[in-house]
Amino acid sequence: MVSSMAVLGGGHGGHTMAADLSLAGFKVNFFELPQFAGESFRKVARQGEIEILGKARVGVAKLNKATTSISEALYGVEIALIVVPAFGHKTFAEACAEYLRKAPGKPTAMVLMPGTGGSLEFLKIFREEGVRVPLAETATLPYGCRLLEPAKVMVYVTAKLLPVGVLPAKRTGEIVDMLKQLYGTVYPCRNVLEAALNNPNPITHPAATLLNVGRIEYAGGEFYLYKEGITASVAKIYEALNREREALCKILNLKILECGEQLTGMDKIIQMGLLFGAGCWEEAGVKMKGPSNVKDRFVTEDVPYGLVFMASLADMLGVPAPVMKAIATLFSAINQTDYFAEGRTVDKLGIAGLSLQELEKYLYEEM
């Protein structure tokens, strides 16, 4: 039975996860890198607790510890949950590897929540450092949440389905059994790519943000994407993106876990974007504000680490992805950043040039 864990990452999701799992009775070490420890994390470190409201467990959660020391966070825990944006994966992987390389005991698994292919980046760094720890990634964060103030979070929506892929996939049963003790909604994927490609954010966020960019900049922060930004025309772009993703999954023999096959158009994009949280999108859409500008994570994370990742994989496998590339190209122009150069690619993940059979073997057996 799992009793102890580390939650790595001190943002909205990390605060929420640390609080929710503490209230569930687990011993939780909460960690943030020193250079990213903001006002809220520092308050949690001082008082040792987080208040959580909304649709998860509610109350004042007492943590085992909150620390900026990776060794203190990981020492003695059974599982580590990494809850950081994709652009933070490399930094966190390097910090973890430095400790794990010389640690007497290691977590049974390290799980990126979500990953969007980040488990492959962790694996590449761990291999370079001589670290061997099973990895996993979810398709989404279990919560739609926001920090209301330092050390106080609100959960607006929770995932009714939490797809998980394991690396190596041959250890899926073992790791999924552990994670089900934390989240009963865990659903085993064939491998980490299936989990990565089921992340709805790169499909929903960039397109809707791009097509509402004038409204976003005019609104001065008063914009609610799921309330006002998902229209019939926006949904058509979503459908085009989803067809490209489905073609990629088909060649990889993977599944897209639709929130409801009976849904179409605007209903589907809203449900998918809120991570299968059926019945909650109205409230979440009204209360979860944003994005407020084109440097929001809806762009800076979901374009280079979502769309570019899928487009790179599609190129390697000979699958056309013109709409994904078009959106990434336009945001590169808007933000004057080459997201194709900056983003997550098969070259950076160490899988460039693999055949389908070689990729399948790598995902199943590697370790």
Tab-separated table of C-alpha atoms in Angstrom:
chain	number	residue	atom	x	y	z
A	1	MET	CA	0.000	0.000	0.000
A	2	VAL	CA	1.217	3.483	-0.863
A	3	SER	CA	1.596	5.692	2.197
A	4	SER	CA	4.112	8.388	1.271
A	5	MET	CA	4.825	10.513	-1.775
A	6	ALA	CA	6.507	13.645	-3.024
A	7	VAL	CA	4.605	16.272	-5.001
A	8	LEU	CA	7.147	18.177	-7.083
A	9	GLY	CA	6.096	21.591	-8.395
A	10	GLY	CA	4.686	24.539	-6.492
A	11	GLY	CA	2.067	25.919	-8.878
A	12	HIS	CA	-1.728	25.705	-8.896
A	13	GLY	CA	-1.742	21.954	-9.573
A	14	GLY	CA	1.024	21.123	-7.116
A	15	HIS	CA	-0.671	22.989	-4.270
A	16	THR	CA	-3.975	21.281	-5.049
A	17	MET	CA	-2.502	17.801	-5.325
A	18	ALA	CA	-0.464	18.145	-2.127
A	19	ALA	CA	-3.547	19.324	-0.225
A	20	ASP	CA	-5.989	16.791	-1.672
A	21	LEU	CA	-3.723	13.785	-1.133
A	22	SER	CA	-2.802	14.937	2.380
A	23	LEU	CA	-6.497	15.070	3.261
A	24	ALA	CA	-6.811	11.559	1.794
A	25	GLY	CA	-4.427	10.370	4.503
A	26	PHE	CA	-1.130	10.175	2.626
A	27	LYS	CA	2.183	11.485	3.937
A	28	VAL	CA	3.064	14.221	1.432
A	29	ASN	CA	6.357	16.030	0.885
A	30	PHE	CA	5.780	19.183	-1.186
A	31	PHE	CA	8.737	20.472	-3.232
A	32	GLU	CA	9.609	23.460	-5.359
A	33	LEU	CA	12.941	24.446	-6.871
A	34	PRO	CA	14.425	27.351	-4.879
A	35	GLN	CA	14.450	29.687	-7.877
A	36	PHE	CA	10.712	29.154	-8.444
A	37	ALA	CA	9.496	29.215	-4.832
A	38	GLY	CA	6.946	32.034	-4.883
A	39	GLU	CA	4.942	33.730	-2.164
A	40	SER	CA	2.389	30.925	-1.857
A	41	PHE	CA	4.952	28.135	-1.583
A	42	ARG	CA	6.944	30.109	0.985
A	43	LYS	CA	3.797	30.547	3.079
A	44	VAL	CA	3.078	26.822	2.880
A	45	ALA	CA	6.654	26.085	3.950
A	46	ARG	CA	6.249	28.371	6.976
A	47	GLN	CA	2.877	27.114	8.176
A	48	GLY	CA	2.923	23.536	6.840
A	49	GLU	CA	-0.628	23.593	5.535
A	50	ILE	CA	-2.830	24.417	2.527
A	51	GLU	CA	-6.525	25.244	2.503
A	52	ILE	CA	-8.477	23.596	-0.313
A	53	LEU	CA	-12.021	24.392	-1.458
A	54	GLY	CA	-14.346	23.214	-4.205
A	55	LYS	CA	-14.853	19.865	-5.901
A	56	ALA	CA	-12.022	17.826	-4.352
A	57	ARG	CA	-11.538	17.040	-0.651
A	58	VAL	CA	-12.212	20.186	1.341
A	59	GLY	CA	-10.411	21.425	4.429
A	60	VAL	CA	-7.072	22.540	5.795
A	61	ALA	CA	-4.449	19.990	4.780
A	62	LYS	CA	-1.449	19.383	7.032
A	63	LEU	CA	1.590	18.423	4.944
A	64	ASN	CA	4.455	16.249	6.107
A	65	LYS	CA	6.838	18.927	4.853
A	66	ALA	CA	7.283	21.647	2.242
A	67	THR	CA	10.861	22.058	1.110
A	68	THR	CA	13.170	23.401	-1.582
A	69	SER	CA	15.585	20.498	-1.000
A	70	ILE	CA	15.127	17.714	-3.537
A	71	SER	CA	16.860	15.228	-1.235
A	72	GLU	CA	14.452	16.044	1.618
A	73	ALA	CA	11.494	15.755	-0.733
A	74	LEU	CA	12.408	12.396	-2.278
A	75	TYR	CA	14.025	10.656	0.683
A	76	GLY	CA	11.983	7.647	1.751
A	77	VAL	CA	8.919	8.254	-0.436
A	78	GLU	CA	7.302	5.500	-2.468
A	79	ILE	CA	6.225	7.580	-5.443
A	80	ALA	CA	7.002	11.025	-6.860
A	81	LEU	CA	4.385	13.086	-8.705
A	82	ILE	CA	5.795	15.807	-10.974
A	83	VAL	CA	3.279	18.624	-11.446
A	84	VAL	CA	5.044	21.274	-13.526
A	85	PRO	CA	4.574	22.810	-16.981
A	86	ALA	CA	6.240	20.905	-19.801
A	87	PHE	CA	8.868	23.631	-20.172
A	88	GLY	CA	9.987	22.779	-16.619
A	89	HIS	CA	10.439	19.043	-17.211
A	90	LYS	CA	14.100	19.242	-18.192
A	91	THR	CA	15.058	21.301	-15.134
A	92	PHE	CA	13.172	19.002	-12.771
A	93	ALA	CA	14.573	15.875	-14.444
A	94	GLU	CA	18.111	17.159	-13.952
A	95	ALA	CA	17.438	18.019	-10.300
A	96	CYS	CA	15.927	14.586	-9.642
A	97	ALA	CA	18.730	12.779	-11.481
A	98	GLU	CA	21.391	14.510	-9.408
A	99	TYR	CA	19.817	13.146	-6.225
A	100	LEU	CA	18.750	9.737	-7.540
A	101	ARG	CA	22.192	8.978	-8.951
A	102	LYS	CA	23.598	8.693	-5.423
A	103	ALA	CA	20.453	8.013	-3.383
A	104	PRO	CA	20.391	4.827	-1.269
A	105	GLY	CA	16.686	4.333	-1.989
A	106	LYS	CA	14.561	5.438	-4.908
A	107	PRO	CA	10.824	5.925	-5.444
A	108	THR	CA	9.100	2.989	-7.121
A	109	ALA	CA	8.017	5.356	-9.883
A	110	MET	CA	8.077	8.986	-10.960
A	111	VAL	CA	4.872	10.209	-12.589
A	112	LEU	CA	4.469	13.354	-14.693
A	113	MET	CA	0.998	14.846	-14.281
A	114	PRO	CA	0.546	15.564	-17.133
A	115	GLY	CA	3.463	14.591	-19.351
A	116	THR	CA	2.835	15.332	-23.056
A	117	GLY	CA	5.844	13.135	-23.837
A	118	GLY	CA	7.859	14.453	-20.904
A	119	SER	CA	8.499	10.949	-19.590
A	120	LEU	CA	10.698	10.400	-22.654
A	121	GLU	CA	12.652	13.545	-21.802
A	122	PHE	CA	13.085	12.319	-18.213
A	123	LEU	CA	14.234	8.920	-19.506
A	124	LYS	CA	16.845	10.461	-21.794
A	125	ILE	CA	18.283	12.566	-18.952
A	126	PHE	CA	18.119	9.700	-16.454
A	127	ARG	CA	19.942	7.365	-18.849
A	128	GLU	CA	22.674	9.954	-19.383
A	129	GLU	CA	23.092	10.190	-15.592
A	130	GLY	CA	22.944	6.435	-14.981
A	131	VAL	CA	19.590	6.584	-13.155
A	132	ARG	CA	17.060	3.778	-13.536
A	133	VAL	CA	13.586	4.491	-12.182
A	134	PRO	CA	10.287	3.572	-13.860
A	135	LEU	CA	8.459	6.583	-15.278
A	136	ALA	CA	4.844	7.303	-16.095
A	137	GLU	CA	2.743	10.181	-17.332
A	138	THR	CA	-0.910	11.110	-17.276
A	139	ALA	CA	-2.860	12.739	-20.077
A	140	THR	CA	-3.976	15.520	-17.777
A	141	LEU	CA	-3.872	17.016	-14.340
A	142	PRO	CA	-6.592	15.485	-12.137
A	143	TYR	CA	-7.958	18.947	-11.319
A	144	GLY	CA	-9.017	22.195	-12.925
A	145	CYS	CA	-7.857	24.513	-10.168
A	146	ARG	CA	-6.510	27.926	-9.239
A	147	LEU	CA	-4.687	29.489	-6.312
A	148	LEU	CA	-7.099	32.015	-4.805
A	149	GLU	CA	-4.432	33.481	-2.544
A	150	PRO	CA	-1.213	32.177	-0.981
A	151	ALA	CA	-1.754	28.679	0.471
A	152	LYS	CA	-5.432	28.579	-0.580
A	153	VAL	CA	-6.730	26.755	-3.667
A	154	MET	CA	-10.069	26.276	-5.383
A	155	VAL	CA	-10.917	23.155	-7.408
A	156	TYR	CA	-13.467	23.899	-10.132
A	157	VAL	CA	-13.547	20.544	-11.885
A	158	THR	CA	-11.996	17.086	-11.506
A	159	ALA	CA	-11.190	14.515	-14.165
A	160	LYS	CA	-13.576	11.612	-14.440
A	161	LEU	CA	-10.935	9.729	-16.453
A	162	LEU	CA	-7.177	9.854	-15.843
A	163	PRO	CA	-5.282	8.080	-18.651
A	164	VAL	CA	-1.811	6.875	-17.593
A	165	GLY	CA	1.053	5.484	-19.654
A	166	VAL	CA	4.083	3.758	-18.134
A	167	LEU	CA	7.698	3.665	-19.325
A	168	PRO	CA	8.580	0.860	-19.776
A	169	ALA	CA	5.095	-0.282	-20.695
A	170	LYS	CA	5.845	-3.797	-19.459
A	171	ARG	CA	5.469	-2.420	-15.910
A	172	THR	CA	2.063	-0.866	-16.533
A	173	GLY	CA	0.114	-3.180	-14.224
A	174	GLU	CA	2.357	-2.552	-11.229
A	175	ILE	CA	2.473	1.237	-11.563
A	176	VAL	CA	-1.222	1.607	-12.402
A	177	ASP	CA	-2.116	-0.400	-9.289
A	178	MET	CA	-0.109	2.078	-7.210
A	179	LEU	CA	-1.728	5.105	-8.828
A	180	LYS	CA	-5.238	3.727	-8.378
A	181	GLN	CA	-4.664	4.010	-4.638
A	182	LEU	CA	-4.363	7.772	-5.188
A	183	TYR	CA	-6.924	8.273	-7.955
A	184	GLY	CA	-9.696	5.796	-8.659
A	185	THR	CA	-10.184	7.281	-12.140
A	186	VAL	CA	-6.818	6.018	-13.438
A	187	TYR	CA	-7.105	4.330	-16.838
A	188	PRO	CA	-4.159	2.284	-18.196
A	189	CYS	CA	-2.877	3.330	-21.616
A	190	ARG	CA	-0.937	1.115	-23.974
A	191	ASN	CA	2.203	3.220	-23.479
A	192	VAL	CA	3.310	6.762	-22.661
A	193	LEU	CA	2.642	7.980	-26.200
A	194	GLU	CA	-1.008	7.015	-25.890
A	195	ALA	CA	-1.219	9.044	-22.673
A	196	ALA	CA	0.647	11.956	-24.275
A	197	LEU	CA	-1.596	12.049	-27.333
A	198	ASN	CA	-4.686	12.024	-25.121
A	199	ASN	CA	-3.735	15.339	-23.537
A	200	PRO	CA	-6.551	17.578	-24.797
A	201	ASN	CA	-4.820	20.888	-24.074
A	202	PRO	CA	-2.693	21.157	-27.251
A	203	ILE	CA	-5.797	20.481	-29.323
A	204	THR	CA	-8.110	22.904	-27.524
A	205	HIS	CA	-6.025	25.756	-26.097
A	206	PRO	CA	-3.790	27.072	-28.928
A	207	ALA	CA	-6.473	27.090	-31.624
A	208	ALA	CA	-9.054	28.828	-29.463
A	209	THR	CA	-6.475	31.318	-28.192
A	210	LEU	CA	-5.268	32.129	-31.711
A	211	LEU	CA	-8.763	32.635	-33.087
A	212	ASN	CA	-9.698	34.879	-30.144
A	213	VAL	CA	-6.433	36.823	-29.952
A	214	GLY	CA	-8.044	40.178	-30.744
A	215	ARG	CA	-10.695	39.703	-28.078
A	216	ILE	CA	-8.086	38.532	-25.539
A	217	GLU	CA	-5.868	41.574	-26.028
A	218	TYR	CA	-8.833	43.963	-26.042
A	219	ALA	CA	-10.364	42.443	-22.885
A	220	GLY	CA	-7.428	43.354	-20.652
A	221	GLY	CA	-7.683	40.191	-18.579
A	222	GLU	CA	-11.473	39.776	-18.600
A	223	PHE	CA	-11.640	36.797	-20.947
A	224	TYR	CA	-13.079	33.331	-20.278
A	225	LEU	CA	-12.093	30.939	-23.037
A	226	TYR	CA	-14.596	28.173	-22.327
A	227	LYS	CA	-17.441	30.614	-21.774
A	228	GLU	CA	-16.981	32.897	-24.785
A	229	GLY	CA	-14.154	31.620	-26.982
A	230	ILE	CA	-15.511	28.287	-28.224
A	231	THR	CA	-17.789	29.006	-31.178
A	232	ALA	CA	-18.882	26.945	-34.173
A	233	SER	CA	-15.988	28.131	-36.342
A	234	VAL	CA	-13.420	27.532	-33.596
A	235	ALA	CA	-14.826	24.029	-33.183
A	236	LYS	CA	-14.172	23.348	-36.884
A	237	ILE	CA	-10.458	24.001	-36.346
A	238	TYR	CA	-10.541	21.713	-33.338
A	239	GLU	CA	-12.071	18.982	-35.482
A	240	ALA	CA	-9.333	19.444	-38.089
A	241	LEU	CA	-6.635	19.199	-35.419
A	242	ASN	CA	-8.276	16.142	-33.957
A	243	ARG	CA	-8.340	14.419	-37.358
A	244	GLU	CA	-4.573	14.925	-37.609
A	245	ARG	CA	-4.121	13.527	-34.112
A	246	GLU	CA	-6.355	10.557	-34.918
A	247	ALA	CA	-4.282	9.796	-38.033
A	248	LEU	CA	-1.136	9.836	-35.908
A	249	CYS	CA	-2.715	7.518	-33.352
A	250	LYS	CA	-3.932	5.167	-36.067
A	251	ILE	CA	-0.453	4.564	-37.450
A	252	LEU	CA	0.814	4.016	-33.886
A	253	ASN	CA	-2.090	1.652	-33.098
A	254	LEU	CA	-3.160	3.886	-30.198
A	255	LYS	CA	-6.578	5.095	-29.047
A	256	ILE	CA	-8.041	8.538	-28.485
A	257	LEU	CA	-10.188	8.253	-25.383
A	258	GLU	CA	-13.091	10.495	-26.309
A	259	CYS	CA	-15.067	12.054	-23.476
A	260	GLY	CA	-18.229	10.981	-25.242
A	261	GLU	CA	-18.442	9.704	-28.774
A	262	GLN	CA	-21.948	11.140	-29.067
A	263	LEU	CA	-20.605	14.686	-28.655
A	264	THR	CA	-19.701	16.831	-31.636
A	265	GLY	CA	-18.514	20.331	-32.407
A	266	MET	CA	-18.555	22.834	-29.549
A	267	ASP	CA	-19.751	20.318	-26.958
A	268	LYS	CA	-16.846	18.007	-27.729
A	269	ILE	CA	-14.134	20.664	-27.599
A	270	ILE	CA	-15.451	22.038	-24.306
A	271	GLN	CA	-15.697	18.610	-22.700
A	272	MET	CA	-12.319	17.512	-24.037
A	273	GLY	CA	-10.679	20.740	-22.971
A	274	LEU	CA	-11.894	20.267	-19.430
A	275	LEU	CA	-10.439	16.827	-19.314
A	276	PHE	CA	-13.432	14.590	-19.368
A	277	GLY	CA	-14.969	16.488	-16.446
A	278	ALA	CA	-18.514	15.919	-17.662
A	279	GLY	CA	-21.237	18.070	-16.203
A	280	CYS	CA	-18.837	20.648	-14.767
A	281	TRP	CA	-17.762	22.700	-17.749
A	282	GLU	CA	-20.392	25.402	-17.284
A	283	GLU	CA	-19.117	26.310	-13.818
A	284	ALA	CA	-15.467	25.910	-14.754
A	285	GLY	CA	-15.916	27.943	-17.909
A	286	VAL	CA	-17.549	30.798	-16.050
A	287	LYS	CA	-15.107	30.900	-13.151
A	288	MET	CA	-11.759	29.912	-14.682
A	289	LYS	CA	-10.514	33.103	-16.296
A	290	GLY	CA	-8.002	33.298	-19.122
A	291	PRO	CA	-5.900	33.371	-21.088
A	292	SER	CA	-5.126	37.059	-20.584
A	293	ASN	CA	-2.334	37.380	-23.163
A	294	VAL	CA	-0.436	35.466	-25.855
A	295	LYS	CA	2.382	34.555	-23.453
A	296	ASP	CA	0.001	32.428	-21.394
A	297	ARG	CA	0.781	28.731	-20.917
A	298	PHE	CA	-2.060	27.998	-23.357
A	299	VAL	CA	0.546	29.146	-25.897
A	300	THR	CA	4.015	28.861	-24.341
A	301	GLU	CA	3.404	25.294	-23.152
A	302	ASP	CA	0.755	23.859	-25.443
A	303	VAL	CA	2.331	25.042	-28.702
A	304	PRO	CA	6.037	24.062	-28.347
A	305	TYR	CA	5.469	21.051	-26.095
A	306	GLY	CA	2.140	19.918	-27.518
A	307	LEU	CA	1.537	20.835	-31.146
A	308	VAL	CA	5.224	20.852	-32.090
A	309	PHE	CA	5.723	17.495	-30.350
A	310	MET	CA	2.835	15.920	-32.266
A	311	ALA	CA	3.922	17.515	-35.551
A	312	SER	CA	7.487	16.256	-35.067
A	313	LEU	CA	6.252	12.729	-34.385
A	314	ALA	CA	3.931	12.976	-37.385
A	315	ASP	CA	6.819	14.044	-39.638
A	316	MET	CA	8.906	11.089	-38.466
A	317	LEU	CA	6.074	8.680	-39.259
A	318	GLY	CA	4.987	10.308	-42.526
A	319	VAL	CA	1.640	11.611	-41.248
A	320	PRO	CA	0.497	15.025	-42.585
A	321	ALA	CA	-0.129	17.652	-39.879
A	322	PRO	CA	-0.687	20.964	-41.730
A	323	VAL	CA	-3.101	22.528	-39.224
A	324	MET	CA	-0.852	21.795	-36.244
A	325	LYS	CA	2.076	23.332	-38.095
A	326	ALA	CA	0.039	26.348	-39.206
A	327	ILE	CA	-0.974	27.239	-35.654
A	328	ALA	CA	2.594	26.791	-34.392
A	329	THR	CA	3.887	28.933	-37.272
A	330	LEU	CA	1.435	31.757	-36.560
A	331	PHE	CA	2.206	31.792	-32.842
A	332	SER	CA	5.922	31.787	-33.669
A	333	ALA	CA	5.282	34.993	-35.617
A	334	ILE	CA	3.055	36.538	-32.939
A	335	ASN	CA	5.505	35.871	-30.100
A	336	GLN	CA	8.638	36.262	-32.252
A	337	THR	CA	9.825	32.862	-31.049
A	338	ASP	CA	10.716	29.838	-33.165
A	339	TYR	CA	8.556	27.273	-31.421
A	340	PHE	CA	9.726	24.553	-33.806
A	341	ALA	CA	13.316	25.091	-32.631
A	342	GLU	CA	12.384	25.627	-28.992
A	343	GLY	CA	9.851	22.846	-28.683
A	344	ARG	CA	9.780	19.145	-27.888
A	345	THR	CA	10.879	17.084	-30.879
A	346	VAL	CA	11.738	13.466	-31.575
A	347	ASP	CA	15.404	14.475	-31.888
A	348	LYS	CA	15.459	15.968	-28.399
A	349	LEU	CA	13.696	12.914	-26.979
A	350	GLY	CA	16.198	10.497	-28.481
A	351	ILE	CA	13.701	8.623	-30.659
A	352	ALA	CA	14.381	10.225	-34.053
A	353	GLY	CA	14.644	7.760	-36.917
A	354	LEU	CA	13.108	4.799	-35.094
A	355	SER	CA	10.838	2.584	-37.149
A	356	LEU	CA	7.380	1.791	-35.841
A	357	GLN	CA	8.613	-1.569	-34.605
A	358	GLU	CA	11.686	-0.053	-32.955
A	359	LEU	CA	9.593	2.648	-31.292
A	360	GLU	CA	7.133	0.079	-29.979
A	361	LYS	CA	9.967	-1.976	-28.504
A	362	TYR	CA	11.603	1.116	-26.977
A	363	LEU	CA	8.367	2.116	-25.256
A	364	TYR	CA	7.652	-1.406	-23.998
A	365	GLU	CA	11.055	-2.635	-22.879
A	366	GLU	CA	13.374	0.350	-22.352
A	367	MET	CA	15.022	0.476	-18.908
